[in-house]
Coordinates of C-alpha atoms in Angstrom, one line a residue:
Chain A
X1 CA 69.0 79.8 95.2
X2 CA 66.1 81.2 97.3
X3 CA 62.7 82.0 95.8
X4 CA 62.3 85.6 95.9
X5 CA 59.6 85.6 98.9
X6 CA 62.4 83.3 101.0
X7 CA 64.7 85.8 100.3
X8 CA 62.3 89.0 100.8
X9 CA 61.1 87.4 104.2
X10 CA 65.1 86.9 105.6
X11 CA 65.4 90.8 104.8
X12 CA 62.2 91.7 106.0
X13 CA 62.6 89.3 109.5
X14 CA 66.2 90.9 110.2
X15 CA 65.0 94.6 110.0
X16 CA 62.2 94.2 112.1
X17 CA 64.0 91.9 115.0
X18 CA 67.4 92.4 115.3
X19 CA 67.6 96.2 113.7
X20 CA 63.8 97.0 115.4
X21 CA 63.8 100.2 113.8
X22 CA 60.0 99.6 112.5
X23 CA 57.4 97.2 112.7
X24 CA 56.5 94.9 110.5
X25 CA 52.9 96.2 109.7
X26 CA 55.1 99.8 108.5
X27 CA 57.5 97.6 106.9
X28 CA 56.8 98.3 103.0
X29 CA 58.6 96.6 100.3
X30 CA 59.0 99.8 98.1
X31 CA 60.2 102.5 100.6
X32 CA 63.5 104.0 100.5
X33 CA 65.0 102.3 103.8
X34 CA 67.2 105.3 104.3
X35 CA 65.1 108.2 103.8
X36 CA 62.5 106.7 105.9
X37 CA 64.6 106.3 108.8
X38 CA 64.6 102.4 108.7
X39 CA 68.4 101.9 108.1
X40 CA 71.6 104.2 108.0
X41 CA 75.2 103.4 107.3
X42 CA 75.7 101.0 110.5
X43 CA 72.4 99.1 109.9
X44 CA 73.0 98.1 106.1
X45 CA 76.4 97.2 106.8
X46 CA 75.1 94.6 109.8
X47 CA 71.7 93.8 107.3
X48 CA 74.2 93.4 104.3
X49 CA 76.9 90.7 106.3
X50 CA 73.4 88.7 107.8
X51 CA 72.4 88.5 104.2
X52 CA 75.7 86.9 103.0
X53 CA 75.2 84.6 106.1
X54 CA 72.1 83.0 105.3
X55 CA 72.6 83.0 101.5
X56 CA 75.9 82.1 101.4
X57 CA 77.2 84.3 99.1
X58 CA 79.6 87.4 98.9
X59 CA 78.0 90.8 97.7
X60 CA 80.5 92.5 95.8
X61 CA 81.0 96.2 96.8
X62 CA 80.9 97.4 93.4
X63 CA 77.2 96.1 93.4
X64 CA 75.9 97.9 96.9
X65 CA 74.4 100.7 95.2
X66 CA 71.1 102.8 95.4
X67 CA 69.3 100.7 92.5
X68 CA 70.2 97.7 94.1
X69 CA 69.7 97.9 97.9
X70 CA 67.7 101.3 98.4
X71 CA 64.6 99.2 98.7
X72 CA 63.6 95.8 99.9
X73 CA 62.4 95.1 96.8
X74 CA 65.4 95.9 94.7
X75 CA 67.4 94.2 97.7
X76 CA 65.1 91.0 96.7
X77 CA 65.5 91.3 92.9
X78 CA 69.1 91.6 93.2
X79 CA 69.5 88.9 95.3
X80 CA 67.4 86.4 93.3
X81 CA 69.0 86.7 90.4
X82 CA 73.0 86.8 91.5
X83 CA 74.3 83.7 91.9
X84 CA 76.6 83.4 95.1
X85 CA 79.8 84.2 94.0
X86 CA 78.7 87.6 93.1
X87 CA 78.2 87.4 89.4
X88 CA 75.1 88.6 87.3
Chain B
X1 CA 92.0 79.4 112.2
X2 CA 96.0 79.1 111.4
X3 CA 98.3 81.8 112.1
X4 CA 101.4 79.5 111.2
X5 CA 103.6 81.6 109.2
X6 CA 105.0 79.5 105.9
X7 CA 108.6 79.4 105.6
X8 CA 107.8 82.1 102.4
X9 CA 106.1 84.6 104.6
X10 CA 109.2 84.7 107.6
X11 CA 111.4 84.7 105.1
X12 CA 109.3 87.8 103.4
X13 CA 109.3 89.1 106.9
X14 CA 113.0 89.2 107.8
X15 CA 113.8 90.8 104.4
X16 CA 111.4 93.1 104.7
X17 CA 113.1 94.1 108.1
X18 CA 116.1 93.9 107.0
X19 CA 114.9 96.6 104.4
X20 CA 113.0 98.9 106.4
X21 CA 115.9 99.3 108.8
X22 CA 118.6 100.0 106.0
X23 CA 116.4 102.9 105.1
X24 CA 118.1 106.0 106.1
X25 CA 117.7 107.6 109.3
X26 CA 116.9 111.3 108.8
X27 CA 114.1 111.0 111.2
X28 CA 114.5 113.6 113.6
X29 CA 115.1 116.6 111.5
X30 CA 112.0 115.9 108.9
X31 CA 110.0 115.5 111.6
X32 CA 111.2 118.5 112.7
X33 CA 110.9 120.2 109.6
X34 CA 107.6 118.0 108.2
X35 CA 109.2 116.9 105.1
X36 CA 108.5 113.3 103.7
X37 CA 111.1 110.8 102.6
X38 CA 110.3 110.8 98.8
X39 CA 113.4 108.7 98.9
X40 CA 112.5 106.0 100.7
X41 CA 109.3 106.1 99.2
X42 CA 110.6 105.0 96.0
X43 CA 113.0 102.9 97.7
X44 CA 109.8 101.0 98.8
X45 CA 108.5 101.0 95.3
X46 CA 111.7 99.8 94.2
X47 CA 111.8 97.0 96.9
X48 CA 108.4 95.8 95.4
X49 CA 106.5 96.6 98.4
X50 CA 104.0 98.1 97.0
X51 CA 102.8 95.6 94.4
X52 CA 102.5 93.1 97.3
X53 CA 99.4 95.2 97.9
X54 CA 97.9 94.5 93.9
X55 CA 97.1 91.8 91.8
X56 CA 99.6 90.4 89.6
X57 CA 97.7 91.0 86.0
X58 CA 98.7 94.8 87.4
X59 CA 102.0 94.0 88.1
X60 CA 101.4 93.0 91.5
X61 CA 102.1 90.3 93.7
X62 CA 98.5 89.0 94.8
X63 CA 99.8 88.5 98.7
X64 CA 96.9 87.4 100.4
X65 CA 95.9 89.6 104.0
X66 CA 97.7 87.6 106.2
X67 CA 101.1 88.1 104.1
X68 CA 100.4 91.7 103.8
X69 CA 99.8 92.0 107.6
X70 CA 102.9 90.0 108.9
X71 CA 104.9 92.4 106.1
X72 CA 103.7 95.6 107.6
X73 CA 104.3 94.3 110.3
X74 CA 108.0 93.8 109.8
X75 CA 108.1 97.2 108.1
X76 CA 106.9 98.7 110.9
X77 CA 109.3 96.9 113.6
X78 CA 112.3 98.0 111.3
X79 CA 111.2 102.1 110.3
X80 CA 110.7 104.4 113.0
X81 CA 108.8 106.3 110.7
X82 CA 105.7 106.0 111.7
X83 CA 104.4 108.7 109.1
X84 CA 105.9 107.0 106.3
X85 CA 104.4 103.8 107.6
X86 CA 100.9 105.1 107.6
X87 CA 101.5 106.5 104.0
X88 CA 102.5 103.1 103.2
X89 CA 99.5 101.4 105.1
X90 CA 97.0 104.2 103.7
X91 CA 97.5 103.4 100.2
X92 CA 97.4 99.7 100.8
X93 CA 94.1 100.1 102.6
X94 CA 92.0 103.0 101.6
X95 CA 93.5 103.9 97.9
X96 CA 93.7 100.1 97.0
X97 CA 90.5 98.7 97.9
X98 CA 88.1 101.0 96.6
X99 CA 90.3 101.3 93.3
X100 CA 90.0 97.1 92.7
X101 CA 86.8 97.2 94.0
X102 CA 85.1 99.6 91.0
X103 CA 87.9 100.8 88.9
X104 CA 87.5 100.1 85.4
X105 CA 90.0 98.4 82.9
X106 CA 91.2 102.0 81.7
X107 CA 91.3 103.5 85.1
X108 CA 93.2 100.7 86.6
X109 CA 96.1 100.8 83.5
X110 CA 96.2 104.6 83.9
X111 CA 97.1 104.7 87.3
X112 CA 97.7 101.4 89.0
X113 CA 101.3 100.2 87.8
X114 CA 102.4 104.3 88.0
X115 CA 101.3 103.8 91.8
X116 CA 103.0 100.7 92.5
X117 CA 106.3 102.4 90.8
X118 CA 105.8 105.1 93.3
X119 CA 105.0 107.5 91.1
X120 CA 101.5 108.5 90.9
X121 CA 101.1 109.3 95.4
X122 CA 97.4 109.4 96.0
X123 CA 95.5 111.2 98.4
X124 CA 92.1 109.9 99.8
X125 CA 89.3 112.7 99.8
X126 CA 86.5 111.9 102.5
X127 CA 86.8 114.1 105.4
X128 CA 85.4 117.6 105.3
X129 CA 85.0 120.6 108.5
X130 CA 81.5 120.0 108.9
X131 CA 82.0 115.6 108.1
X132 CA 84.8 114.2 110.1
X133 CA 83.1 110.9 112.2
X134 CA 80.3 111.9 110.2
X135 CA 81.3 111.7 106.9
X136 CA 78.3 110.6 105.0
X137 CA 77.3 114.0 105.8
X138 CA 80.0 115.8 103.3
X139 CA 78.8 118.7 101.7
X140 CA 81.0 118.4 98.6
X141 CA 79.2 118.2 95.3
X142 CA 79.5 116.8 91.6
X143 CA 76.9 118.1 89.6
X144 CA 76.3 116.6 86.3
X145 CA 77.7 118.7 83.2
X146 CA 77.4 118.0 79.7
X147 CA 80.9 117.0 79.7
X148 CA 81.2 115.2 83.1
X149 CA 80.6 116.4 86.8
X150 CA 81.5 119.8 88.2
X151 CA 82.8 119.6 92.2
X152 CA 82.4 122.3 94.5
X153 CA 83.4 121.8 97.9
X154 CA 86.5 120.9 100.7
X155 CA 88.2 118.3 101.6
X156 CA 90.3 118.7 104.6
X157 CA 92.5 116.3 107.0
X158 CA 93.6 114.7 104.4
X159 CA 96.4 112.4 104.0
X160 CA 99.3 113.3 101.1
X161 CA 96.8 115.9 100.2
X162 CA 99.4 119.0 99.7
X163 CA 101.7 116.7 97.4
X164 CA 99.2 114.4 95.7
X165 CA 99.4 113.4 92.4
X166 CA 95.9 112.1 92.1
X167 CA 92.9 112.0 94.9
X168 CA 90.0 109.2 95.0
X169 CA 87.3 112.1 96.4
X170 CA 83.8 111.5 97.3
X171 CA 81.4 113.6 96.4
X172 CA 77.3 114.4 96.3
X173 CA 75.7 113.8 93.3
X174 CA 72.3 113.2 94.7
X175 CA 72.7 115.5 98.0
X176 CA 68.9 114.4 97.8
X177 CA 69.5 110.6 98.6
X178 CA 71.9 111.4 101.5
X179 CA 74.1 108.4 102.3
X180 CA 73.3 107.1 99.0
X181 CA 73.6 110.1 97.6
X182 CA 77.8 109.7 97.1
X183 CA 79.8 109.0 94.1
X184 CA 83.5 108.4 94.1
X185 CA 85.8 109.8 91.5
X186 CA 89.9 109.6 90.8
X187 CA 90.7 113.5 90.2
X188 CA 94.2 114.0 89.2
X189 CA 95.6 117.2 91.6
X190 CA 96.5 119.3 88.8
X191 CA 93.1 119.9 87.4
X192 CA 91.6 123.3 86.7
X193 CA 89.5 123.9 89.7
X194 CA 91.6 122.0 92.4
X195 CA 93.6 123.1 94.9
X196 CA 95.9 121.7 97.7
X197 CA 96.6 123.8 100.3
X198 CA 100.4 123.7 101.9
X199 CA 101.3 121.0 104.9
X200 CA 99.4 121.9 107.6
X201 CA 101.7 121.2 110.9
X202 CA 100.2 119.0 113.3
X203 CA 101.3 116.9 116.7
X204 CA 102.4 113.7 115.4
X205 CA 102.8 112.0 112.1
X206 CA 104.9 115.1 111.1
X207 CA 106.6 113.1 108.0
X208 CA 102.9 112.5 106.3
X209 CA 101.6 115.7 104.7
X210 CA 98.5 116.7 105.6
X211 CA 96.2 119.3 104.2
X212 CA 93.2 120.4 102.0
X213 CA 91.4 119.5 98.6
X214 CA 89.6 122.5 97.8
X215 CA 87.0 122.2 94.4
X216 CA 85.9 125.8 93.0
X217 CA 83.9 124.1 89.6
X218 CA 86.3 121.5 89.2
X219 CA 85.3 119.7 85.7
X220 CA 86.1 116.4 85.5
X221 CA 85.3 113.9 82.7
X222 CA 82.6 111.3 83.1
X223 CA 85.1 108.7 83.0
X224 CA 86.8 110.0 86.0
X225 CA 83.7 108.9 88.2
X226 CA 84.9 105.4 89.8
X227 CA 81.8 102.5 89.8
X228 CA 78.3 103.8 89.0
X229 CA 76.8 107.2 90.6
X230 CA 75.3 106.8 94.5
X231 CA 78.6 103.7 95.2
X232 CA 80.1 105.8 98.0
X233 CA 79.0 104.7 100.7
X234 CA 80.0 101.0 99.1
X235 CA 82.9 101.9 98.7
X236 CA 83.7 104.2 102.1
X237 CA 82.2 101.1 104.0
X238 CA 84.6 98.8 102.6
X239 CA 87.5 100.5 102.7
X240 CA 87.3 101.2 106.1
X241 CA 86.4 97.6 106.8
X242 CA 90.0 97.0 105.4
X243 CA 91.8 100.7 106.8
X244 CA 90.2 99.9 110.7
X245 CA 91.5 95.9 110.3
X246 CA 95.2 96.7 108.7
X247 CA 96.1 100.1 109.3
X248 CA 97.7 99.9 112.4
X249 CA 99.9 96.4 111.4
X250 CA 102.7 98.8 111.5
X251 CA 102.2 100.0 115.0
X252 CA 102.1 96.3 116.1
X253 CA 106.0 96.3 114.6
X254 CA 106.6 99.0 116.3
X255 CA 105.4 98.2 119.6
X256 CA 107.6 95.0 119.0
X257 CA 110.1 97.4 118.4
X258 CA 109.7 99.6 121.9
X259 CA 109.3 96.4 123.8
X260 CA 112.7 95.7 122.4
X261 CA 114.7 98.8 123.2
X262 CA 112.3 99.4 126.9
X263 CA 113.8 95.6 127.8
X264 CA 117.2 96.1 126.8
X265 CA 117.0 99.7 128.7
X266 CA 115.8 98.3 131.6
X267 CA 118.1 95.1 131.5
X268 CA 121.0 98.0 131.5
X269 CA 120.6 101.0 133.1
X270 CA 121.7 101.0 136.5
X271 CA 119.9 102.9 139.2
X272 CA 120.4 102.2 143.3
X273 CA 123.3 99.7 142.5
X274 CA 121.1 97.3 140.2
X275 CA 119.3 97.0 136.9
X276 CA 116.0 99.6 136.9
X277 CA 114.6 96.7 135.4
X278 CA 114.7 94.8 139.3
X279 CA 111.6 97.2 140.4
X280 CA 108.6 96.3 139.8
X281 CA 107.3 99.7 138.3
X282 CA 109.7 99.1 135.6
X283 CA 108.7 95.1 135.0
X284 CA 105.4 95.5 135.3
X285 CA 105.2 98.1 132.3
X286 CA 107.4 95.9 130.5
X287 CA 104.9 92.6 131.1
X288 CA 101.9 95.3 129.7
X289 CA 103.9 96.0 126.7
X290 CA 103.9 92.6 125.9
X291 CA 100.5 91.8 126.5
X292 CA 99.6 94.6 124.2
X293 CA 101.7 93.8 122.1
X294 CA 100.2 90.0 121.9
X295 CA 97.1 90.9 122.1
X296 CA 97.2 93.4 119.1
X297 CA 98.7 90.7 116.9
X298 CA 96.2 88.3 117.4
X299 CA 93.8 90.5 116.5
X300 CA 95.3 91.8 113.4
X301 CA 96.1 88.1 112.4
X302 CA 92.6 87.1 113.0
X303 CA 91.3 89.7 110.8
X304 CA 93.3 89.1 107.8
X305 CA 92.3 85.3 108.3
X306 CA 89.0 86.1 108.0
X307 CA 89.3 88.6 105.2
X308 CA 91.4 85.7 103.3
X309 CA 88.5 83.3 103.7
X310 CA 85.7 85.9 102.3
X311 CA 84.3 86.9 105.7
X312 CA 82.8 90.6 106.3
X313 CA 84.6 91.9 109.4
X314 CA 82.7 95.6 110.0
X315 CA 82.9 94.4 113.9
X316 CA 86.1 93.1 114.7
X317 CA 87.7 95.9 112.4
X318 CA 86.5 98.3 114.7
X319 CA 87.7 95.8 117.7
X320 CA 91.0 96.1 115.9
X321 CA 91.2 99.4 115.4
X322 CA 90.3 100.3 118.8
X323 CA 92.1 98.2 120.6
X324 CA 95.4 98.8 118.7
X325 CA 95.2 102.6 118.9
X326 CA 95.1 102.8 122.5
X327 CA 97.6 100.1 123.0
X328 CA 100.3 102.1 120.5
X329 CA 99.4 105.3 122.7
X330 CA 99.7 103.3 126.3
X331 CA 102.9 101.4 125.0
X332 CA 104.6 104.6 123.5
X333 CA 103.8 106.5 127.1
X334 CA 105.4 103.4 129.1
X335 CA 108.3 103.3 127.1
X336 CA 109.0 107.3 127.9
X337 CA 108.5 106.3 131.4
X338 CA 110.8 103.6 131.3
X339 CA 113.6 105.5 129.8
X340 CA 113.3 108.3 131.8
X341 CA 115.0 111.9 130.9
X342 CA 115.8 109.6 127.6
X343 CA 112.1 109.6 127.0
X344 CA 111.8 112.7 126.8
X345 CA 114.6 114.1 124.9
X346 CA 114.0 114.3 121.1
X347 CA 117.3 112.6 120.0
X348 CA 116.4 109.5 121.7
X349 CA 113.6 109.0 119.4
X350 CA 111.5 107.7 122.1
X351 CA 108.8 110.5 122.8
X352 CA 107.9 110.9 119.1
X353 CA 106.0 108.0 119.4
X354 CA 103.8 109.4 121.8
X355 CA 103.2 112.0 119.5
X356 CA 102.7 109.9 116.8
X357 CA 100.0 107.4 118.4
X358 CA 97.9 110.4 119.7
X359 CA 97.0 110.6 115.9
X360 CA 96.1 106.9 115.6
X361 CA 93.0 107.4 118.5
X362 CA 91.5 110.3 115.4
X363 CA 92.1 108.8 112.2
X364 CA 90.4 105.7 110.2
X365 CA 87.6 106.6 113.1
X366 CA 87.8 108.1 116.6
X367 CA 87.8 105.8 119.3
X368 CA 84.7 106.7 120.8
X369 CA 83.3 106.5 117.2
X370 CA 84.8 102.8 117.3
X371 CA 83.1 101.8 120.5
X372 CA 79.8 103.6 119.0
X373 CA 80.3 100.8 116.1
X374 CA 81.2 98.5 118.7
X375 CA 78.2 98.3 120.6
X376 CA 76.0 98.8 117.4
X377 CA 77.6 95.9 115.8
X378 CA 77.1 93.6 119.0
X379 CA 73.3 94.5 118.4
X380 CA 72.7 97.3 120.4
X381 CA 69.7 99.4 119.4
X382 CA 69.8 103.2 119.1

């Protein structure tokens, strides 16, 4: 499993280059993505399937939810501690 | 990536064929009339058809995609109802998904084995007037209440609506948070506070009520709510992952179907002392049809591949979806030509087709809405 900055820096290097909607010196780990305009309903979907890319692993829908994935620092503590096949 | 059919999944095809033509065919006068075959809905039930769809701890029959797919595919070759079909397709791909996805253990025993007995028809509440492509903008509400969630709001376009039993609707409960603002809850259509309006009449699909959801404080129990609070747009993204991929499997039977009849027509009918099927005009439509036809079936095979090894397939849904659509319209248009005065006339059977595809460019997504996803998807930057 990726350390938590691994993971954090595949999040944060996918927003700012292939999304583009901010730069990196905006990008801050504890905004709300949505409200500030970074992502919207296309964008997490394409974030969300480039995450299961690079860390192998399958996020179940059941666990894409506001606590989770609003912020990239939820995004990061959820991911760190959910072993690939989905499970806590 | 294998497309090789086992010798279990023809066989599942032919019988289901065999099935969907032995259904009767009332066709023209409850499309006429907008009436659904309740009959053949439980015939399907009956069949087993719909537990193909669910897991066998509920009674299913855990087919994986690519079984589903080549069996709605049959079903669609074999019943010229296309309205039926897409009642049939819409509760395998927008009622089933989110349901397994974030149903609990009590909400799945309530409802799940009364759905595949064809009892319990289910109506899928997303669109509203002022959130049709888009629909993360709904306007519905659920308010927390000390004994659940009040809903106020409309749903409309929607699907079974005016004969639902139950409704999967989603709703605001933190209009705050916007698209993560959404909750999903199973409402059952007799609830104080909930309305369905009567059929409204529409161009195609005639055999699939349609209508509205309407909430005035509708109180529903906590337990109602399906996964946590803010997993709509979860659960809207995946389910239409799986309604753009597989929705239209049906329409690839029935182009089969139209290719069928327009070659047999054309093989026939006699125009100028030879076959109409000896001009060019006529083959060439004939050799589109096909193409369509093959092209739309590798597409939808493809996808349920994927799905059946894990994959997210946001992108080549919307390919799917797209590309299926307008090749059911285009088809359905070159068969009418092909036959002629036939094409037109309703006993023929041929132009409600036509009428019928027009519907498949709106729903599960407009078209331009897919090639908006298209071109997002591919990395464009907006």
């Amino acid at each position: 499993m990726n350390t938590t900055d691994e993971t954090e820096k595949i999040i944060c290097d996918y927003i700012v280059e292939e999304i583009g909607a901010i730069s990196r010196e905006d990008l801050a780990i504890e905004s709300n993505l949505f409200a500030e305009g970074v992502l919207d309903s296309v964008s997490i979907m394409r974030l969300i399937t480039h995450i299961e890319r690079e860390l192998s692993m399958k996020i179940p829908p059941k666990d894409l939810i506001p606590r989770h994935f609003m912020t990239i620092k939820a995004m990061t503590a959820y991911l760190t501690t959910h072993d690939p096949s989905g499970s806590p | 990536m294998d497309f090789h059919l086992s010798s279990a999944q023809n066989q599942l095809r032919q019988d289901t064929l065999a099935f969907a033509k032995s259904l009767p065919d009332t066709l023209v006068d409850r499309d006429r009339a907008s009436a659904f075959d309740r009959e053949s809905w439980f015939a399907i039930a009956e069949h087993g058809l719909l537990g193909g769809f669910a897991p066998e701890k509920w009674g299913g029959k855990s087919w994986d995609t690519l079984t589903r797919v080549a069996v709605l595919e049959a079903f669609g070759e074999g019943c010229r109802d296309n309205g039926l079909c897409l009642g049939l397709s819409s509760f395998a791909w927008t009622i089933l998904p989110p349901l397994l996805a974030a149903g609990s253990e009590d909400q799945l025993q309530r409802y799940l084995p009364k759905m595949l007995a064809g009892k319990c028809l289910t109506a899928d509440g997303i669109t509203e007037a002022n959130a049709g492509s888009d629909a993360m903008a709904m306007e519905t509400t659920a308010k927390r209440h000390p004994d659940g969630y009040l809903l106020n709001g409309e749903k409309c376009h929607i699907g079974f609506a005016p004969i639902a039993d139950l409704a999967l609707v989603y709703a605001k409960t933190d209009p705050a948070a916007g698209s993560w603002g959404v909750s999903t809850f199973l409402i059952e259509t007799d609830t104080a506070g909930l309305t369905r309006s009567d059929n409204t009449e529409k161009m195609g699909l005639r055999t699939l009520p349609m209508g509205s959801l309407t909430f005035e404080n509708c109180l529903v129990s906590a337990d109602s709510r399906l996964g946590e609070e803010g997993i709509g747009l979860s659960l809207f993204n995946e389910s239409m992952e799986w309604e753009r991929s597989f929705v239209l499997a049906t329409l690839v039977g029935a182009m089969k179907r139209q290719l069928d009849e327009c070659v047999a027509f054309a093989n026939t009918r006699q125009q100028f002392g030879k076959p109409i099927g000896a001009n060019q005009s006529v083959s060439n439509r004939i050799a589109d049809m096909q193409v369509r036809l093959e092209t739309c079936r590798l597409l939808l095979y493809r996808n349920a591949c994927l799905k059946d090894h894990g994959q997210s397939i946001a992108l080549e849904a919307s390919i799917a979806k797209l590309a299926i659509s307008e090749a059911f319209l285009n088809s359905s248009l070159d068969a009418i030509r092909i036959h002629g005065a036939k094409g037109y006339l309703t006993e023929y059977q041929i132009e409600r087709d036509l009428r019928d595809a027009t519907g498949g460019l709106i729903y599960a997504g407009t078209s331009d809405i897919q090639r908006n996803l298209i071109a997002r998807l591919s990395g464009l930057r907006q």
